[in-house]
PDB file of C-alpha atoms in Angstrom:
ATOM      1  CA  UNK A   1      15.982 -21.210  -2.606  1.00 56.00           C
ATOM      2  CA  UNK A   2      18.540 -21.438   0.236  1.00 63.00           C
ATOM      3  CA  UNK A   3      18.061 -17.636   1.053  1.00 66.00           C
ATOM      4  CA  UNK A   4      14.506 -18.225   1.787  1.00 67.00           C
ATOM      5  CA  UNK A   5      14.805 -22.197   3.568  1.00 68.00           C
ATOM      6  CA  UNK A   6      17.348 -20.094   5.487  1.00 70.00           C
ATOM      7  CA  UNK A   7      15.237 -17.092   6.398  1.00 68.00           C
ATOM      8  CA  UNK A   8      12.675 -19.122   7.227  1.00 70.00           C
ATOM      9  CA  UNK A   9      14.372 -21.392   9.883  1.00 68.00           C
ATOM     10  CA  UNK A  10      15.332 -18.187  11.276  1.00 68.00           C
ATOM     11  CA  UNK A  11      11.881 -16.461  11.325  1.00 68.00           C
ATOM     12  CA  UNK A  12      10.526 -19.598  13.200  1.00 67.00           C
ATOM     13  CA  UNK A  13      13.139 -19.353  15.703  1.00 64.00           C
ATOM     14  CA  UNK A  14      12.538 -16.007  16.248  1.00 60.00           C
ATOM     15  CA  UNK A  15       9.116 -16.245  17.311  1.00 57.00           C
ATOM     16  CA  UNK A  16       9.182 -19.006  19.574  1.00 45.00           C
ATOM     17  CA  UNK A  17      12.144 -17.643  21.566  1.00 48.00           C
ATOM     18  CA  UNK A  18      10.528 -13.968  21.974  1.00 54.00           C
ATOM     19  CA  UNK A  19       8.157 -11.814  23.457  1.00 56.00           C
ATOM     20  CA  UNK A  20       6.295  -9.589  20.538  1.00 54.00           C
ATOM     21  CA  UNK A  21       2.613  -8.220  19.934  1.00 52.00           C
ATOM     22  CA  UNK A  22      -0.046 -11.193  19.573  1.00 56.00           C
ATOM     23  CA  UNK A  23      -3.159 -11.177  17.048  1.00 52.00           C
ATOM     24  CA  UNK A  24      -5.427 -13.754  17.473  1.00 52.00           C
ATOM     25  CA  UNK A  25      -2.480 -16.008  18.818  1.00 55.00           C
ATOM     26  CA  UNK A  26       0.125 -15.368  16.584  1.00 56.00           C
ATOM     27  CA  UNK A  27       3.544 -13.227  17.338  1.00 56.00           C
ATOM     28  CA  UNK A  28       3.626 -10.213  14.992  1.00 64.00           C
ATOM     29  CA  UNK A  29       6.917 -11.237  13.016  1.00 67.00           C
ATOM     30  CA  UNK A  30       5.137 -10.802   9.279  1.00 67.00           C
ATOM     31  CA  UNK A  31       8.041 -10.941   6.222  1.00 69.00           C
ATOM     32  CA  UNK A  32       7.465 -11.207   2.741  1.00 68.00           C
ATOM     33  CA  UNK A  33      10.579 -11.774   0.452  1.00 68.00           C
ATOM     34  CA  UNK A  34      13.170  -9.974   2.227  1.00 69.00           C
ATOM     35  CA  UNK A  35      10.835  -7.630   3.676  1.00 75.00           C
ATOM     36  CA  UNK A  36      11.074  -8.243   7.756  1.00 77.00           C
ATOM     37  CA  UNK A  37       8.383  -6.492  10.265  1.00 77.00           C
ATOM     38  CA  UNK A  38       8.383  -6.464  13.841  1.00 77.00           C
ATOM     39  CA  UNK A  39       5.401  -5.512  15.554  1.00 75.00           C
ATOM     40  CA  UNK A  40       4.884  -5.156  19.071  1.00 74.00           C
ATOM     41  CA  UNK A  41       3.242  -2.199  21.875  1.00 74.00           C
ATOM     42  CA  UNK A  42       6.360  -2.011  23.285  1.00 73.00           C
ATOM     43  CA  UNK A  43       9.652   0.032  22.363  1.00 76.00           C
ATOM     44  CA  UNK A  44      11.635  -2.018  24.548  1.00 77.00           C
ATOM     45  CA  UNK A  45      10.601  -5.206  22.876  1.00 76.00           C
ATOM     46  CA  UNK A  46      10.909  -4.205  19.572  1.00 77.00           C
ATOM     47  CA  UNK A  47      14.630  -3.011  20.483  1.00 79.00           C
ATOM     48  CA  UNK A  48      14.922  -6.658  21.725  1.00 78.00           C
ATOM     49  CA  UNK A  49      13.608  -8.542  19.196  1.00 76.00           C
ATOM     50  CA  UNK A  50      15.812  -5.950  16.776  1.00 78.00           C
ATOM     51  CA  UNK A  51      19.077  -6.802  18.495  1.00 79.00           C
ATOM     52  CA  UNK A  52      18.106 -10.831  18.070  1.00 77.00           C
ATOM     53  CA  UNK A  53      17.641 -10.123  14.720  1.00 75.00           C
ATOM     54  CA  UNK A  54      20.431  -8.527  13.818  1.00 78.00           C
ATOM     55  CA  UNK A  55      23.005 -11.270  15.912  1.00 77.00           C
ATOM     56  CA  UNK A  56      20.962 -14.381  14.492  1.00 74.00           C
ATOM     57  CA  UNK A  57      20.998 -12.939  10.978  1.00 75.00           C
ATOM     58  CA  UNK A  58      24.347 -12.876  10.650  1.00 76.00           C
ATOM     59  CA  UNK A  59      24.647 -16.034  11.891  1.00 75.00           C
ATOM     60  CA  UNK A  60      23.039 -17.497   8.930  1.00 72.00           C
ATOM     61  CA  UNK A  61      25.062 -15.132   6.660  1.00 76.00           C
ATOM     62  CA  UNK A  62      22.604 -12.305   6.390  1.00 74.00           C
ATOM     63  CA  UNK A  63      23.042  -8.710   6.754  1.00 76.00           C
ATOM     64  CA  UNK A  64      20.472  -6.154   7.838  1.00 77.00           C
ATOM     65  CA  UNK A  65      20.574  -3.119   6.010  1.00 77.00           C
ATOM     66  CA  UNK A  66      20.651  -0.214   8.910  1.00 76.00           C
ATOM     67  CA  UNK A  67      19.876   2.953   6.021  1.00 79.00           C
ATOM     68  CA  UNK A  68      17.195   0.880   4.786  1.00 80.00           C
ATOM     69  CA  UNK A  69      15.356  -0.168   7.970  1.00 82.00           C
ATOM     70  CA  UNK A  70      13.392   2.868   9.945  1.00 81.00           C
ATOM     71  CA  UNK A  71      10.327   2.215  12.428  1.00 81.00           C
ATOM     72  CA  UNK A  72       7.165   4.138  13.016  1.00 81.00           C
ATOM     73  CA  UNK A  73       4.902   4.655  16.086  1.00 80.00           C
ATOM     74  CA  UNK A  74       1.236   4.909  16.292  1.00 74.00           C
ATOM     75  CA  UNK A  75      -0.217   6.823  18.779  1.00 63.00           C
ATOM     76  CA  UNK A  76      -3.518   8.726  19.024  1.00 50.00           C
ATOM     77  CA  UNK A  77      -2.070  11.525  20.053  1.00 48.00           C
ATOM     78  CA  UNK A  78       0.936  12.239  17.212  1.00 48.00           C
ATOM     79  CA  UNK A  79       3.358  14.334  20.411  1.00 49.00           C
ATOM     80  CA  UNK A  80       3.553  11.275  22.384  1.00 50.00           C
ATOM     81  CA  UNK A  81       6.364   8.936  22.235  1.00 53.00           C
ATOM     82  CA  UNK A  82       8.980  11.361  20.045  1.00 58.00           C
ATOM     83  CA  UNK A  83      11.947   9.005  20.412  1.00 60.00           C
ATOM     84  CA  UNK A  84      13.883   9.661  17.643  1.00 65.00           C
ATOM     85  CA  UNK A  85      15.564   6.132  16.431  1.00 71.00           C
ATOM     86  CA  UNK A  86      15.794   3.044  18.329  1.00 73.00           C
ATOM     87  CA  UNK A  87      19.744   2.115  19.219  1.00 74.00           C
ATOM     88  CA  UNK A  88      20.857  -0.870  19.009  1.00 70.00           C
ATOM     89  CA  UNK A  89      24.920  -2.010  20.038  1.00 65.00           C
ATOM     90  CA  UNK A  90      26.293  -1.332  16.459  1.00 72.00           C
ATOM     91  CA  UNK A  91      23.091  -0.242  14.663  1.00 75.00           C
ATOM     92  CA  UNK A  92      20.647   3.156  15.109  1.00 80.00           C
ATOM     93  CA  UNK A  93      17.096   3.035  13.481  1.00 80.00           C
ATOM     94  CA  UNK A  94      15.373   6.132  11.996  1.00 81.00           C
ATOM     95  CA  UNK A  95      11.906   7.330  13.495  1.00 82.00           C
ATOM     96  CA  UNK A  96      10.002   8.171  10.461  1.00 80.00           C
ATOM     97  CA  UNK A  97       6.390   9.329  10.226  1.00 79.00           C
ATOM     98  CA  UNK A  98       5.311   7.475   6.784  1.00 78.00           C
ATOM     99  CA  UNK A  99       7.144   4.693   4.783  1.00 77.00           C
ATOM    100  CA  UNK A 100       6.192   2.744   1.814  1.00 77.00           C
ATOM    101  CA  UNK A 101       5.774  -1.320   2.105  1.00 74.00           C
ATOM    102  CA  UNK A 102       4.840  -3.139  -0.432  1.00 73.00           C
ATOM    103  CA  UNK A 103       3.519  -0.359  -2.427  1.00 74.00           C
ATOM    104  CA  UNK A 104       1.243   0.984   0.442  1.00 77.00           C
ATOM    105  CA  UNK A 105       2.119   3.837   1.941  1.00 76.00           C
ATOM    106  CA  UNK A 106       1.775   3.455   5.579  1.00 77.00           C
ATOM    107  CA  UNK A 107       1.236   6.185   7.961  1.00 77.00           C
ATOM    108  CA  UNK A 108       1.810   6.902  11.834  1.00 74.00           C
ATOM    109  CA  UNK A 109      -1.671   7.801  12.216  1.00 72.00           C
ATOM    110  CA  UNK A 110      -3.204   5.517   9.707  1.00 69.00           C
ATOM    111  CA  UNK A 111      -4.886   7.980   7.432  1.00 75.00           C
ATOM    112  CA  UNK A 112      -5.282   6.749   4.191  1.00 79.00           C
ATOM    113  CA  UNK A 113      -5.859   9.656   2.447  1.00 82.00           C
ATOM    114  CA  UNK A 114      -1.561   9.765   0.910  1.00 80.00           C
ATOM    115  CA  UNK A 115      -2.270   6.284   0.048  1.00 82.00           C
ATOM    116  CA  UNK A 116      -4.984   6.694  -2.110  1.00 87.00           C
ATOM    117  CA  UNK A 117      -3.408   9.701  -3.344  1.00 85.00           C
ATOM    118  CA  UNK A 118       0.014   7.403  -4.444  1.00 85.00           C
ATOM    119  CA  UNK A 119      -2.402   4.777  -5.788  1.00 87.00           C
ATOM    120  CA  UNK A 120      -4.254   7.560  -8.270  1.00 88.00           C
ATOM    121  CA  UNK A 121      -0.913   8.874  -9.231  1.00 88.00           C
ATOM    122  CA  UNK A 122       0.232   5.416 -10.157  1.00 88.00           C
ATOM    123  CA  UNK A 123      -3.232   4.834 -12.411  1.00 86.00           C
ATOM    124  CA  UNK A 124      -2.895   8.055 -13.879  1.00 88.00           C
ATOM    125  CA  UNK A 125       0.506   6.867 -15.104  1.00 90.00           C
ATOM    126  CA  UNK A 126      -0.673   3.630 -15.848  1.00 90.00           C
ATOM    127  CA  UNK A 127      -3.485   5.035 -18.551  1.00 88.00           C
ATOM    128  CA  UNK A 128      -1.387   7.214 -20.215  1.00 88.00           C
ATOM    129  CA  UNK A 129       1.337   4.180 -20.935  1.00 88.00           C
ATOM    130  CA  UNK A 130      -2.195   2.480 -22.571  1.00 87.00           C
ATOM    131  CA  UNK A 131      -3.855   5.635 -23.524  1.00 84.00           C
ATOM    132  CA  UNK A 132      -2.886   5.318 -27.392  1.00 82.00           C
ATOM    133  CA  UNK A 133      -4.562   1.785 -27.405  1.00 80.00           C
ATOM    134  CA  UNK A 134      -7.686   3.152 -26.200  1.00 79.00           C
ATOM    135  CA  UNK A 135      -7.990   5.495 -29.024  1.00 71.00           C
ATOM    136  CA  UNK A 136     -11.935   5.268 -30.207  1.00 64.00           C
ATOM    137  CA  UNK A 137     -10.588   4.449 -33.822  1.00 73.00           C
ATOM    138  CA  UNK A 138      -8.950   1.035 -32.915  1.00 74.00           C
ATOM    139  CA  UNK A 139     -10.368  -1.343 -30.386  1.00 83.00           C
ATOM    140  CA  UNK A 140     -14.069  -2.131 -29.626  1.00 87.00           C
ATOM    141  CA  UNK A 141     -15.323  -0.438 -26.517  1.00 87.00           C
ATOM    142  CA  UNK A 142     -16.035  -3.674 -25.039  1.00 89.00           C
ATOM    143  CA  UNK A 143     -12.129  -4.725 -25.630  1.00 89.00           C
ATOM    144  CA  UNK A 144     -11.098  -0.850 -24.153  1.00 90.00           C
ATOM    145  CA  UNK A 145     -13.443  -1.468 -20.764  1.00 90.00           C
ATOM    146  CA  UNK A 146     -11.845  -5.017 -20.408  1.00 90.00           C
ATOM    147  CA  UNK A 147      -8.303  -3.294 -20.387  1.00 90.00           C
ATOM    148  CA  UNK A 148      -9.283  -1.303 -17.862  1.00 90.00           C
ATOM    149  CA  UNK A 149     -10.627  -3.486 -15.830  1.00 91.00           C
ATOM    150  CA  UNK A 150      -7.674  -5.884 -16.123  1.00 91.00           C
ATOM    151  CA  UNK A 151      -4.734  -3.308 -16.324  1.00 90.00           C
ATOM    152  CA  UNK A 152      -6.111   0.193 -15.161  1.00 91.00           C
ATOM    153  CA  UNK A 153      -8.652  -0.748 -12.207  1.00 91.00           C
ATOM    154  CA  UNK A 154      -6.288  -3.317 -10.552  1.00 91.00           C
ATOM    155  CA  UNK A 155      -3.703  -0.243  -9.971  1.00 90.00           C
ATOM    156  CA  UNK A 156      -5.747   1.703  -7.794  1.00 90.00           C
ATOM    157  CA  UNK A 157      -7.784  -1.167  -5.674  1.00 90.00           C
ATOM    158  CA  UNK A 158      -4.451  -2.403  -4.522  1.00 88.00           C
ATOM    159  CA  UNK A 159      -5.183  -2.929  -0.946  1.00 84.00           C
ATOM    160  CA  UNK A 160      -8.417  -1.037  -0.887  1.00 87.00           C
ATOM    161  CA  UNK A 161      -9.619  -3.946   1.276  1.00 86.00           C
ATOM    162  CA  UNK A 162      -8.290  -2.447   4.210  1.00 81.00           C
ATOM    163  CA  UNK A 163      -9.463   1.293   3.346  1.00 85.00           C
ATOM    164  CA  UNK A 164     -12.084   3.239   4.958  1.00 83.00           C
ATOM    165  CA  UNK A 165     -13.359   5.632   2.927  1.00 86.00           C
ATOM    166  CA  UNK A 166     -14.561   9.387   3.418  1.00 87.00           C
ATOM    167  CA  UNK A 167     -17.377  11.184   1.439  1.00 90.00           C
ATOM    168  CA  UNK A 168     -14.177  13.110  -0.225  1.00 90.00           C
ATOM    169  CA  UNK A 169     -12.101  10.090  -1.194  1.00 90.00           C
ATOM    170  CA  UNK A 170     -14.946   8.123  -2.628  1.00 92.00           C
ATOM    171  CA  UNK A 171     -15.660  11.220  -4.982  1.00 93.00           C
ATOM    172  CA  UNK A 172     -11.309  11.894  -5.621  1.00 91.00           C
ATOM    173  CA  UNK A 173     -11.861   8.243  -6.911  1.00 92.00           C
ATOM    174  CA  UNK A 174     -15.090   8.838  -8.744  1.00 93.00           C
ATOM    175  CA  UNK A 175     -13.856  11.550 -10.459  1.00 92.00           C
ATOM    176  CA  UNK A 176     -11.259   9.783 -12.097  1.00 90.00           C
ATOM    177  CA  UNK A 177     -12.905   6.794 -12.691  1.00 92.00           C
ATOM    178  CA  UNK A 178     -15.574   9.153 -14.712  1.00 93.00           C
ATOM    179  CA  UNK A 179     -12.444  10.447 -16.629  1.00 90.00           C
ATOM    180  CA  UNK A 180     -10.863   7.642 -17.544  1.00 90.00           C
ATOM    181  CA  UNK A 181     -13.670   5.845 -18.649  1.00 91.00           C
ATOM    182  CA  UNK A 182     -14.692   9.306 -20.534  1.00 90.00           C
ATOM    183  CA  UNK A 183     -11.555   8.529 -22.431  1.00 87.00           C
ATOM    184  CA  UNK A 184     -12.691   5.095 -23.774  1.00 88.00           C
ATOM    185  CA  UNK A 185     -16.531   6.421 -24.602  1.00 88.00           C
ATOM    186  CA  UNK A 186     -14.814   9.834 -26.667  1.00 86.00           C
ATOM    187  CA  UNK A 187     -17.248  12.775 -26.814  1.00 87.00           C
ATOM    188  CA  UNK A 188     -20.814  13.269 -28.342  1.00 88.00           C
ATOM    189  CA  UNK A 189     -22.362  15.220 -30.514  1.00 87.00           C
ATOM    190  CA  UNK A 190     -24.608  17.417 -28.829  1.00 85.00           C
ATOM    191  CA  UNK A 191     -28.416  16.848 -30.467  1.00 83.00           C
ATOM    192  CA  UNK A 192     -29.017  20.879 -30.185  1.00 83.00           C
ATOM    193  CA  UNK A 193     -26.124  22.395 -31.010  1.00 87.00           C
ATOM    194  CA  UNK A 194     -24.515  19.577 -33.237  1.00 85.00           C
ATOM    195  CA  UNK A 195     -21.139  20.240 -31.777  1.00 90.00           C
ATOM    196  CA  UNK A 196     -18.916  17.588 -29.868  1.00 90.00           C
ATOM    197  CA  UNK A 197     -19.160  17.709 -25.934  1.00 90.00           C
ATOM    198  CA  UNK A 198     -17.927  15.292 -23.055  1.00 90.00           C
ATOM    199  CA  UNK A 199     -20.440  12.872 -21.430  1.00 91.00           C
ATOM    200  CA  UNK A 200     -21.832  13.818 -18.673  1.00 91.00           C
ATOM    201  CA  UNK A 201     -21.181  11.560 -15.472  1.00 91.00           C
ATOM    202  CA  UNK A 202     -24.974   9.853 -16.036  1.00 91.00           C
ATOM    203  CA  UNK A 203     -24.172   9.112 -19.578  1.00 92.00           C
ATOM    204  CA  UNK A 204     -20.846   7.354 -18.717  1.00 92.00           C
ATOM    205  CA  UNK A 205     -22.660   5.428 -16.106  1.00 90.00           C
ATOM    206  CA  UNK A 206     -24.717   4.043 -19.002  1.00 91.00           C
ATOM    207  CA  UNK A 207     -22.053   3.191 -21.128  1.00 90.00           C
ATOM    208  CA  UNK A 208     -20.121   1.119 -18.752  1.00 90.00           C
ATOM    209  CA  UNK A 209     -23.331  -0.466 -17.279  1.00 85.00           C
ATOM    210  CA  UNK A 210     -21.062  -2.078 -14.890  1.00 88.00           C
ATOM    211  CA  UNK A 211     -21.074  -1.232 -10.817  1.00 90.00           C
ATOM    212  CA  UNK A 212     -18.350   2.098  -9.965  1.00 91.00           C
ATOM    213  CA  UNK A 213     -15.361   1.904  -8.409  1.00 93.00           C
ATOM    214  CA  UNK A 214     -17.183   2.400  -4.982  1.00 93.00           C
ATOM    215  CA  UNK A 215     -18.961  -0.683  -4.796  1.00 93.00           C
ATOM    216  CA  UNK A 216     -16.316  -2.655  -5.741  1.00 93.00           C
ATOM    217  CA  UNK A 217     -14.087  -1.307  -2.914  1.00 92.00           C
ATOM    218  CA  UNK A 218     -17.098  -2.519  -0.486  1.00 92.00           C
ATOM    219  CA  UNK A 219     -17.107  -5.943  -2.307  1.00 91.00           C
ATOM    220  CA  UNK A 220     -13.650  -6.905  -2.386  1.00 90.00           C
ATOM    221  CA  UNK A 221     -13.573  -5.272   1.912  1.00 88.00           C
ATOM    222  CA  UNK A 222     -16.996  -7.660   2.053  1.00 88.00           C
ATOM    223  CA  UNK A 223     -14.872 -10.297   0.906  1.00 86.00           C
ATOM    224  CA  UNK A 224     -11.926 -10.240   3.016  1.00 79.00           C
ATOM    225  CA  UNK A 225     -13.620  -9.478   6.297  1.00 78.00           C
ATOM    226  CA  UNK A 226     -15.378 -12.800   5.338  1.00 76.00           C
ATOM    227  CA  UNK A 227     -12.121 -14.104   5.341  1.00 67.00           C
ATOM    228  CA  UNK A 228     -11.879 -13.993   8.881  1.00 60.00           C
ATOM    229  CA  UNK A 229     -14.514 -16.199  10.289  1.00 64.00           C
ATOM    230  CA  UNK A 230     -13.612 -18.751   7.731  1.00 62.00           C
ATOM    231  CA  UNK A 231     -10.077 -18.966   8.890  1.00 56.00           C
ATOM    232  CA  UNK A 232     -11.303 -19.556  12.935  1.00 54.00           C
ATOM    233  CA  UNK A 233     -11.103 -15.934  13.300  1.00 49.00           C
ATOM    234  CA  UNK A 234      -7.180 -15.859  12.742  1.00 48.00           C
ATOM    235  CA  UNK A 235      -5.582 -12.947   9.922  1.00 45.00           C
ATOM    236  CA  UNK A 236      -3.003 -14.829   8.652  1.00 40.00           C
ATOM    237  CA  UNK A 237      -2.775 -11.796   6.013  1.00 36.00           C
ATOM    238  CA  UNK A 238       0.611  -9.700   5.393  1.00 34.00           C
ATOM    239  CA  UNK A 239       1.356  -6.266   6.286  1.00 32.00           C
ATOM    240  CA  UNK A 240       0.111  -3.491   4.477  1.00 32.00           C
TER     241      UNK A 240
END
């Protein structure tokens, strides 16, 4: 509790003292635990706002980790702007091209195409830790589509709201929607041959009689852009 009434003091400080990139008003200094961003167009400032950082943290008995801490530059045009690491007096800052935050994987040119990528791989893991639950022999199908829609579904729309989605992506996510929820259904026994098969993609649609993953990306985006008005056009949301 003092760590944070401490870090926040400082934040405030921080951003009424300095210069720093402005969104709808509001100076570009976003933290979330001990997670610390600075945002701003300019190199220079950022060094600044670094090097007040780093003096007023240890003021209030904090430490920034220098191996930990890197920065990243957008540009258009991905040869522009090759500096390296930002310098500080005692401290020197990587220049890295990607980083993770929060469990989003953030990118100099903003493609989100590694995100959603990281976010299969971490559902993929996630319904193989719950795969022997779903077995067909043990829970209802109706219990097996609420698990994934509770513990499965939530893995991968992590921060979809911001995502804008390509014909490919929206069928990388179909596809293993379809196979999960191929997984709950099991197979059927073909009425020709009489031998087992997997469903095809219109029969699973049937099954779940629910809306795909692709419409509820646009709904939850629907929903947060509606945010915005709401709040007198301010994002007061965190970084992703």
């Amino acid at each position: 509790m003092h760590f944070n009434f401490m870090l926040e003091y400082y934040i405030r400080r921080v951003q009424v003292n300095h210069d720093g990139l402005k969104l709808n008003g509001t100076h570009q200094l976003l933290v979330y635990a001990d997670d610390v961003n600075i945002l701003d167009e300019s190199i220079d400032i950022v060094r600044e706002n670094t090097e007040v950082w780093l003096v007023g943290s240890k003021e209030i008995g904090l430490e920034v980790n220098a191996d930990k801490t890197k920065y990243m530059v957008t540009f258009p045009d991905k040869n522009e702007g090759r500096i390296q690491s930002i310098n500080t007096d005692n401290s020197s800052f990587e220049r890295v091209e990607e980083f993770k935050h929060l469990g989003t994987t953030l990118k100099n040119q903003n493609f989100i195409q590694e995100d959603i990528k990281s976010r299969l791989k971490l559902e993929n893991a996630c319904y193989h830790s719950v795969q022997n639950i779903l077995s067909p022999s043990l829970l209802s199908k109706n219990i097996k589509i609420k698990i994934h829609r509770s513990i499965i579904l939530p893995v991968v729309l992590y921060g979809c709201e911001t995502w804008s989605l390509i014909l490919r992506e929206k069928r990388r996510l179909r596809v293993f929607e379809n196979r999960v929820l191929r997984g709950i259904f099991g197979r059927k026994r073909d009425e020709v041959t009489g031998e087992w098969r997997k469903l095809h993609n219109e029969e699973v649609n049937v099954l779940y009689s629910s809306p795909n993953i692709i419409p509820v990306i646009k709904s939850r985006r629907m929903k947060w852009a509606g945010q915005v008005p709401r709040n007198g056009g301010e994002v007061h949301a965190g970084f992703w």
